PDB file of C-alpha atoms in Angstrom:
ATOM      1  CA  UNK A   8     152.865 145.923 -58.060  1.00  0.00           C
ATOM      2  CA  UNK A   9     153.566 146.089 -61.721  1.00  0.00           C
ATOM      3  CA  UNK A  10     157.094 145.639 -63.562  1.00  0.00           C
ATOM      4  CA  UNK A  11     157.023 149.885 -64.163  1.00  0.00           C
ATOM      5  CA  UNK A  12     156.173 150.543 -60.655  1.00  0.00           C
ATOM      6  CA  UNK A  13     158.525 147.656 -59.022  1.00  0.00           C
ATOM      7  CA  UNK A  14     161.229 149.979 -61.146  1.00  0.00           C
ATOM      8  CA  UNK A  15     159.961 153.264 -60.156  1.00  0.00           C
ATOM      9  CA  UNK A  16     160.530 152.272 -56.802  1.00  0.00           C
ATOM     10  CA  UNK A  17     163.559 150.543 -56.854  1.00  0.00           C
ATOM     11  CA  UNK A  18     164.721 154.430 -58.387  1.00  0.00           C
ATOM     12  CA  UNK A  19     163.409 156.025 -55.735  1.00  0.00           C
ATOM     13  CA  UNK A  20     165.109 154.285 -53.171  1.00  0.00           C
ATOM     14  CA  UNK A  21     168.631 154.983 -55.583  1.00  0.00           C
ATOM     15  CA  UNK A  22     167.719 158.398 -55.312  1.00  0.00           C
ATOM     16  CA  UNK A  23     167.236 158.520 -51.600  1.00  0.00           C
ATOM     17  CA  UNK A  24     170.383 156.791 -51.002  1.00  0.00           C
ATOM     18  CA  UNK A  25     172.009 158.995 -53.149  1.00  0.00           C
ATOM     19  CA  UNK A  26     170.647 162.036 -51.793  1.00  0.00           C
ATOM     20  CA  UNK A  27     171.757 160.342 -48.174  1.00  0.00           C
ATOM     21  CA  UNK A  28     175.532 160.350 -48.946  1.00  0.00           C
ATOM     22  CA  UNK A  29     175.177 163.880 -50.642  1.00  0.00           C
ATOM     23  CA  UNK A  30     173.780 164.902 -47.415  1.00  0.00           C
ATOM     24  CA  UNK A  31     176.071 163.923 -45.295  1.00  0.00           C
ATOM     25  CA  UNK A  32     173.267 161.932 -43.419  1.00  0.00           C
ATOM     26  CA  UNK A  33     175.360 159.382 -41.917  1.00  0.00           C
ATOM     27  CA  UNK A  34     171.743 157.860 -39.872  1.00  0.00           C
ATOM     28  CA  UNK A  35     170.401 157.690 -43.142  1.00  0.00           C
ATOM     29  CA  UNK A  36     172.938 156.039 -44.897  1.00  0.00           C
ATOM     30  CA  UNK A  37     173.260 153.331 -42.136  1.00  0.00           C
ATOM     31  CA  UNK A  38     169.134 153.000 -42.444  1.00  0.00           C
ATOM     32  CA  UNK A  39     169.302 151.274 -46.138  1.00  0.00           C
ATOM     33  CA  UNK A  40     171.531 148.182 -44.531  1.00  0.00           C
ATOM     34  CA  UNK A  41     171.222 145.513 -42.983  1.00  0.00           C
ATOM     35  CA  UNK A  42     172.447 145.609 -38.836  1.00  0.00           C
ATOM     36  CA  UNK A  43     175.486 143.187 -39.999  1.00  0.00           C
ATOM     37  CA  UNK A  44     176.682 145.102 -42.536  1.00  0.00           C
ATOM     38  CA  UNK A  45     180.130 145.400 -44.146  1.00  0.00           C
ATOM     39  CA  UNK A  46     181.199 148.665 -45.315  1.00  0.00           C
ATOM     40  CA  UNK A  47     184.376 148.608 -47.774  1.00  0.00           C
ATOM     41  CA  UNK A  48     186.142 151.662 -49.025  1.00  0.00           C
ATOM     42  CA  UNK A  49     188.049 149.682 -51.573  1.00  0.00           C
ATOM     43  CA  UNK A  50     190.129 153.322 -52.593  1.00  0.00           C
ATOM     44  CA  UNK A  51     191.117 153.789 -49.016  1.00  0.00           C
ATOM     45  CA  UNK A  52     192.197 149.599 -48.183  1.00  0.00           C
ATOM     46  CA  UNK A  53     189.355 150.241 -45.160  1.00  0.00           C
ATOM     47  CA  UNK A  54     186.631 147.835 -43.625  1.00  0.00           C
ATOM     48  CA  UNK A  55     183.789 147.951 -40.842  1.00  0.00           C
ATOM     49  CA  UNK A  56     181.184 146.114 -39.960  1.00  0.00           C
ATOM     50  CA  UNK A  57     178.410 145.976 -38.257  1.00  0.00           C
ATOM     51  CA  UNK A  58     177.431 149.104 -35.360  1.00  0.00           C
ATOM     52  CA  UNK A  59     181.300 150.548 -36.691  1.00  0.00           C
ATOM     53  CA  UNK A  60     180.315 151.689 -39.761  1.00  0.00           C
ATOM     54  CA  UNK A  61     178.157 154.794 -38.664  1.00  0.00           C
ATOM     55  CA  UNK A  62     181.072 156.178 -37.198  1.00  0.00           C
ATOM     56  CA  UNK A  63     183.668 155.156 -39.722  1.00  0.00           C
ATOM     57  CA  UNK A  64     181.368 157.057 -42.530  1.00  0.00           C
ATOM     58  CA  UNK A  65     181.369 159.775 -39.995  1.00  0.00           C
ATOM     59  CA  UNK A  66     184.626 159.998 -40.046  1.00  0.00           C
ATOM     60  CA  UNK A  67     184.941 159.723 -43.405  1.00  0.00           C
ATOM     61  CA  UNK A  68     182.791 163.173 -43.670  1.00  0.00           C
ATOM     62  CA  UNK A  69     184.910 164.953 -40.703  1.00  0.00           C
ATOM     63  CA  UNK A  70     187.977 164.072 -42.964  1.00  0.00           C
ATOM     64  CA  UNK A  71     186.631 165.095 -46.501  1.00  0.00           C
ATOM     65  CA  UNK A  72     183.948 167.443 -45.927  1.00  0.00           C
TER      66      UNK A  72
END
């Protein structure tokens, strides 16, 4: 893979992530991490980890649609 495609991709999967959180896709979100993740909402003081962090974002949505 060349230097201009290794970047086109790496924008691609930007986009897709981004188009994740503007969807409200709370699977797909969770699908771009690793299973130990740590999710920190540094605005709201909050942190989760690991199989928590589906839910918490879920949350998150319910709470600020």
């Amino acid at each position: 893979m060349g230097e201009r495609d290794a970047a086109a991709a790496v924008e691609e999967t930007i986009q897709r992530y981004n188009d994740a959180w503007n969807a409200q896709d709370v699977d797909a979100i969770v699908s771009f991490h690793a299973p130990g993740m740590v999710f920190e909402n540094h605005t709201a003081g909050e942190r989760v980890e690991g199989d928590a962090v589906g839910p918490h974002i879920a949350e998150i949505f319910r709470n600020w649609p």
